One Martini backbone bead per residue (centre of mass of N, CA, C, O) as a GRO file, in nm:
protein
  232
    1UNK     BB    1  -1.553  -6.133   6.715
    2UNK     BB    2  -1.703  -6.433   6.736
    3UNK     BB    3  -1.637  -6.728   6.848
    4UNK     BB    4  -1.698  -7.062   6.891
    5UNK     BB    5  -1.676  -7.007   7.229
    6UNK     BB    6  -1.763  -6.685   7.268
    7UNK     BB    7  -1.530  -6.525   7.202
    8UNK     BB    8  -1.327  -6.235   7.165
    9UNK     BB    9  -1.198  -6.126   6.847
   10UNK     BB   10  -0.955  -5.963   6.664
   11UNK     BB   11  -0.931  -5.817   6.329
   12UNK     BB   12  -0.631  -5.852   6.135
   13UNK     BB   13  -0.482  -5.750   5.870
   14UNK     BB   14  -0.245  -5.806   5.678
   15UNK     BB   15   0.038  -5.634   5.613
   16UNK     BB   16   0.099  -5.723   5.322
   17UNK     BB   17  -0.165  -5.624   5.185
   18UNK     BB   18  -0.136  -5.323   5.257
   19UNK     BB   19   0.134  -5.278   5.114
   20UNK     BB   20   0.031  -5.351   4.828
   21UNK     BB   21  -0.178  -5.126   4.800
   22UNK     BB   22   0.020  -4.892   4.831
   23UNK     BB   23   0.203  -4.968   4.596
   24UNK     BB   24  -0.013  -4.947   4.372
   25UNK     BB   25  -0.072  -4.649   4.416
   26UNK     BB   26   0.212  -4.543   4.359
   27UNK     BB   27   0.235  -4.654   4.075
   28UNK     BB   28  -0.008  -4.499   3.957
   29UNK     BB   29   0.100  -4.216   4.015
   30UNK     BB   30   0.364  -4.240   3.856
   31UNK     BB   31   0.234  -4.303   3.579
   32UNK     BB   32   0.074  -4.038   3.555
   33UNK     BB   33   0.319  -3.850   3.568
   34UNK     BB   34   0.466  -3.966   3.319
   35UNK     BB   35   0.240  -3.920   3.110
   36UNK     BB   36   0.222  -3.612   3.147
   37UNK     BB   37   0.521  -3.549   3.080
   38UNK     BB   38   0.515  -3.669   2.793
   39UNK     BB   39   0.294  -3.486   2.675
   40UNK     BB   40   0.443  -3.218   2.723
   41UNK     BB   41   0.698  -3.287   2.557
   42UNK     BB   42   0.560  -3.332   2.283
   43UNK     BB   43   0.431  -3.050   2.261
   44UNK     BB   44   0.700  -2.890   2.270
   45UNK     BB   45   0.826  -3.018   2.015
   46UNK     BB   46   0.610  -2.928   1.812
   47UNK     BB   47   0.638  -2.623   1.864
   48UNK     BB   48   0.941  -2.605   1.787
   49UNK     BB   49   0.908  -2.701   1.492
   50UNK     BB   50   0.712  -2.483   1.395
   51UNK     BB   51   0.897  -2.240   1.462
   52UNK     BB   52   1.134  -2.329   1.279
   53UNK     BB   53   0.975  -2.330   1.011
   54UNK     BB   54   0.878  -2.030   1.015
   55UNK     BB   55   1.172  -1.915   1.005
   56UNK     BB   56   1.275  -2.067   0.743
   57UNK     BB   57   1.052  -1.937   0.593
   58UNK     BB   58   1.016  -1.760   0.306
   59UNK     BB   59   0.891  -1.504   0.152
   60UNK     BB   60   0.702  -1.456  -0.109
   61UNK     BB   61   0.697  -1.305  -0.387
   62UNK     BB   62   0.530  -1.071  -0.540
   63UNK     BB   63   0.337  -1.071  -0.786
   64UNK     BB   64   0.309  -0.966  -1.088
   65UNK     BB   65   0.151  -0.727  -1.226
   66UNK     BB   66  -0.146  -0.687  -1.412
   67UNK     BB   67  -0.220  -0.566  -1.744
   68UNK     BB   68  -0.323  -0.469  -2.030
   69UNK     BB   69  -0.190  -0.194  -2.092
   70UNK     BB   70  -0.004   0.060  -2.119
   71UNK     BB   71  -0.115   0.268  -1.846
   72UNK     BB   72  -0.305   0.077  -1.720
   73UNK     BB   73  -0.494  -0.072  -1.507
   74UNK     BB   74  -0.493  -0.316  -1.310
   75UNK     BB   75  -0.591  -0.658  -1.285
   76UNK     BB   76  -0.807  -0.862  -1.133
   77UNK     BB   77  -0.777  -1.207  -1.102
   78UNK     BB   78  -1.069  -1.267  -0.988
   79UNK     BB   79  -1.270  -1.056  -1.154
   80UNK     BB   80  -1.135  -0.901  -1.421
   81UNK     BB   81  -1.102  -0.618  -1.309
   82UNK     BB   82  -1.025  -0.309  -1.257
   83UNK     BB   83  -0.849  -0.138  -1.040
   84UNK     BB   84  -0.841   0.053  -0.782
   85UNK     BB   85  -0.618   0.263  -0.642
   86UNK     BB   86  -0.665   0.155  -0.341
   87UNK     BB   87  -0.580  -0.158  -0.451
   88UNK     BB   88  -0.296  -0.119  -0.488
   89UNK     BB   89   0.011  -0.248  -0.519
   90UNK     BB   90   0.344  -0.241  -0.531
   91UNK     BB   91   0.357  -0.381  -0.809
   92UNK     BB   92   0.175  -0.181  -0.956
   93UNK     BB   93   0.353   0.074  -0.914
   94UNK     BB   94   0.610  -0.042  -1.040
   95UNK     BB   95   0.494  -0.082  -1.325
   96UNK     BB   96   0.417   0.215  -1.377
   97UNK     BB   97   0.704   0.324  -1.341
   98UNK     BB   98   0.836   0.164  -1.570
   99UNK     BB   99   0.652   0.275  -1.796
  100UNK     BB  100   0.729   0.573  -1.754
  101UNK     BB  101   1.037   0.539  -1.806
  102UNK     BB  102   1.125   0.323  -1.977
  103UNK     BB  103   1.355   0.259  -2.187
  104UNK     BB  104   1.689   0.279  -2.090
  105UNK     BB  105   1.852   0.511  -1.945
  106UNK     BB  106   1.900   0.688  -1.694
  107UNK     BB  107   1.821   0.979  -1.575
  108UNK     BB  108   1.954   1.292  -1.696
  109UNK     BB  109   2.042   1.605  -1.615
  110UNK     BB  110   2.027   1.870  -1.792
  111UNK     BB  111   2.156   2.151  -1.903
  112UNK     BB  112   2.067   2.463  -1.914
  113UNK     BB  113   2.015   2.676  -2.151
  114UNK     BB  114   2.103   2.962  -2.323
  115UNK     BB  115   1.841   3.206  -2.324
  116UNK     BB  116   1.696   3.456  -2.465
  117UNK     BB  117   1.483   3.704  -2.419
  118UNK     BB  118   1.137   3.692  -2.541
  119UNK     BB  119   0.861   3.887  -2.544
  120UNK     BB  120   0.693   3.689  -2.743
  121UNK     BB  121   0.837   3.427  -2.567
  122UNK     BB  122   0.849   3.369  -2.236
  123UNK     BB  123   0.814   3.059  -2.202
  124UNK     BB  124   1.082   2.965  -2.331
  125UNK     BB  125   1.265   3.094  -2.119
  126UNK     BB  126   1.147   2.950  -1.866
  127UNK     BB  127   1.192   2.658  -1.966
  128UNK     BB  128   1.503   2.682  -1.983
  129UNK     BB  129   1.545   2.744  -1.675
  130UNK     BB  130   1.393   2.456  -1.587
  131UNK     BB  131   1.573   2.269  -1.714
  132UNK     BB  132   1.657   1.978  -1.526
  133UNK     BB  133   1.440   2.046  -1.304
  134UNK     BB  134   1.258   1.991  -1.054
  135UNK     BB  135   0.891   1.971  -1.017
  136UNK     BB  136   0.609   2.131  -0.847
  137UNK     BB  137   0.252   2.074  -0.859
  138UNK     BB  138  -0.094   2.200  -0.843
  139UNK     BB  139  -0.428   2.048  -0.839
  140UNK     BB  140  -0.753   2.171  -0.840
  141UNK     BB  141  -1.070   2.065  -0.793
  142UNK     BB  142  -1.386   2.043  -0.848
  143UNK     BB  143  -1.707   2.022  -0.788
  144UNK     BB  144  -1.962   1.790  -0.692
  145UNK     BB  145  -2.252   1.605  -0.717
  146UNK     BB  146  -2.455   1.464  -0.499
  147UNK     BB  147  -2.651   1.179  -0.531
  148UNK     BB  148  -2.817   1.214  -0.257
  149UNK     BB  149  -2.842   1.541  -0.187
  150UNK     BB  150  -2.753   1.747  -0.438
  151UNK     BB  151  -2.489   1.858  -0.342
  152UNK     BB  152  -2.200   2.026  -0.329
  153UNK     BB  153  -1.871   1.864  -0.344
  154UNK     BB  154  -1.600   1.710  -0.252
  155UNK     BB  155  -1.378   1.490  -0.304
  156UNK     BB  156  -1.254   1.209  -0.220
  157UNK     BB  157  -0.980   1.021  -0.219
  158UNK     BB  158  -1.073   0.806  -0.427
  159UNK     BB  159  -1.178   1.006  -0.643
  160UNK     BB  160  -0.907   1.156  -0.677
  161UNK     BB  161  -0.739   0.907  -0.768
  162UNK     BB  162  -0.896   0.853  -1.028
  163UNK     BB  163  -0.826   1.119  -1.165
  164UNK     BB  164  -0.517   1.091  -1.153
  165UNK     BB  165  -0.497   0.831  -1.322
  166UNK     BB  166  -0.635   0.938  -1.577
  167UNK     BB  167  -0.435   1.170  -1.634
  168UNK     BB  168  -0.178   0.996  -1.650
  169UNK     BB  169  -0.266   0.819  -1.889
  170UNK     BB  170  -0.296   1.058  -2.089
  171UNK     BB  171  -0.006   1.156  -2.073
  172UNK     BB  172   0.133   0.894  -2.169
  173UNK     BB  173  -0.004   0.894  -2.452
  174UNK     BB  174   0.164   1.190  -2.491
  175UNK     BB  175   0.457   1.172  -2.366
  176UNK     BB  176   0.397   1.261  -2.059
  177UNK     BB  177   0.590   1.310  -1.760
  178UNK     BB  178   0.396   1.247  -1.457
  179UNK     BB  179   0.342   1.250  -1.099
  180UNK     BB  180   0.093   1.155  -0.871
  181UNK     BB  181  -0.036   1.308  -0.551
  182UNK     BB  182  -0.250   1.267  -0.291
  183UNK     BB  183  -0.295   1.521  -0.031
  184UNK     BB  184  -0.601   1.588  -0.090
  185UNK     BB  185  -0.907   1.638  -0.122
  186UNK     BB  186  -0.909   1.778  -0.443
  187UNK     BB  187  -0.578   1.733  -0.437
  188UNK     BB  188  -0.281   1.748  -0.657
  189UNK     BB  189   0.043   1.626  -0.692
  190UNK     BB  190   0.292   1.725  -0.931
  191UNK     BB  191   0.570   1.560  -1.093
  192UNK     BB  192   0.898   1.650  -1.239
  193UNK     BB  193   1.230   1.621  -1.369
  194UNK     BB  194   1.137   1.839  -1.593
  195UNK     BB  195   1.052   2.169  -1.576
  196UNK     BB  196   0.981   2.224  -1.883
  197UNK     BB  197   0.714   2.032  -1.860
  198UNK     BB  198   0.522   2.206  -1.683
  199UNK     BB  199   0.368   2.354  -1.915
  200UNK     BB  200   0.231   2.099  -2.025
  201UNK     BB  201   0.089   2.019  -1.766
  202UNK     BB  202  -0.074   2.276  -1.735
  203UNK     BB  203  -0.222   2.267  -2.008
  204UNK     BB  204  -0.357   1.994  -1.966
  205UNK     BB  205  -0.509   2.035  -1.693
  206UNK     BB  206  -0.673   2.303  -1.778
  207UNK     BB  207  -0.842   2.115  -1.994
  208UNK     BB  208  -0.976   1.975  -1.768
  209UNK     BB  209  -1.288   1.942  -1.615
  210UNK     BB  210  -1.177   1.891  -1.307
  211UNK     BB  211  -1.004   2.146  -1.327
  212UNK     BB  212  -0.970   2.471  -1.153
  213UNK     BB  213  -0.658   2.478  -1.042
  214UNK     BB  214  -0.317   2.616  -1.072
  215UNK     BB  215   0.014   2.546  -0.916
  216UNK     BB  216   0.332   2.739  -0.937
  217UNK     BB  217   0.551   2.888  -0.756
  218UNK     BB  218   0.307   3.032  -0.588
  219UNK     BB  219   0.127   3.032  -0.856
  220UNK     BB  220  -0.199   3.111  -0.959
  221UNK     BB  221  -0.450   2.951  -1.186
  222UNK     BB  222  -0.743   2.984  -1.343
  223UNK     BB  223  -0.927   2.866  -1.591
  224UNK     BB  224  -1.079   3.139  -1.672
  225UNK     BB  225  -0.767   3.286  -1.685
  226UNK     BB  226  -0.662   3.102  -1.911
  227UNK     BB  227  -0.388   3.105  -2.154
  228UNK     BB  228  -0.257   2.945  -2.390
  229UNK     BB  229   0.100   3.000  -2.357
  230UNK     BB  230   0.121   3.122  -2.094
  231UNK     BB  231   0.263   3.245  -1.827
  232UNK     BB  232   0.295   3.237  -1.473
   0.00000   0.00000   0.00000
């Protein structure tokens, strides 16, 4: 810089001003770090509160399933229509089980009575031998015509479940207790706590148009060969 007398002088900013600028920059950096740390801390606290609330909250019990009448399919509260078996909840199955058991004391297996064999009525003797013992039976369904291809085919799982539920409802209306389980498409496992009722289950199922074959104790009988009242 040229002076008033033509001499050359160097311009040096005061040290104090430079120190102040540096100090302001440091203060700004420190404030930014503090603000960022506070934001992270607040976010962590909110997350911890939400996690604590979710742990403390207990799951609400599933509402009791509703149905029209005893033994009928539960009704969907949204559509007002009866549910398909594939849409049943645990509460729906529990309600059906309670209806099947009915009021009274828990089931007690009675001792099978001693019955002499009568050649004219062998089924009575066999029923007495099975009385009070659990029984498992299998019902195979017939083929149905496919609405699209026109060919005969087996039912799928959902279609088999619908047949099983319909048969169970009809049994309950006749005071016959048996529980169905779909084990394969077109095949249903039926169980009863009293084996003497198995003959009634057999007679009922083989009268149904959907049932083609019945199996019990590894013995099979087809509908066309069945005579009501005959033993297995």
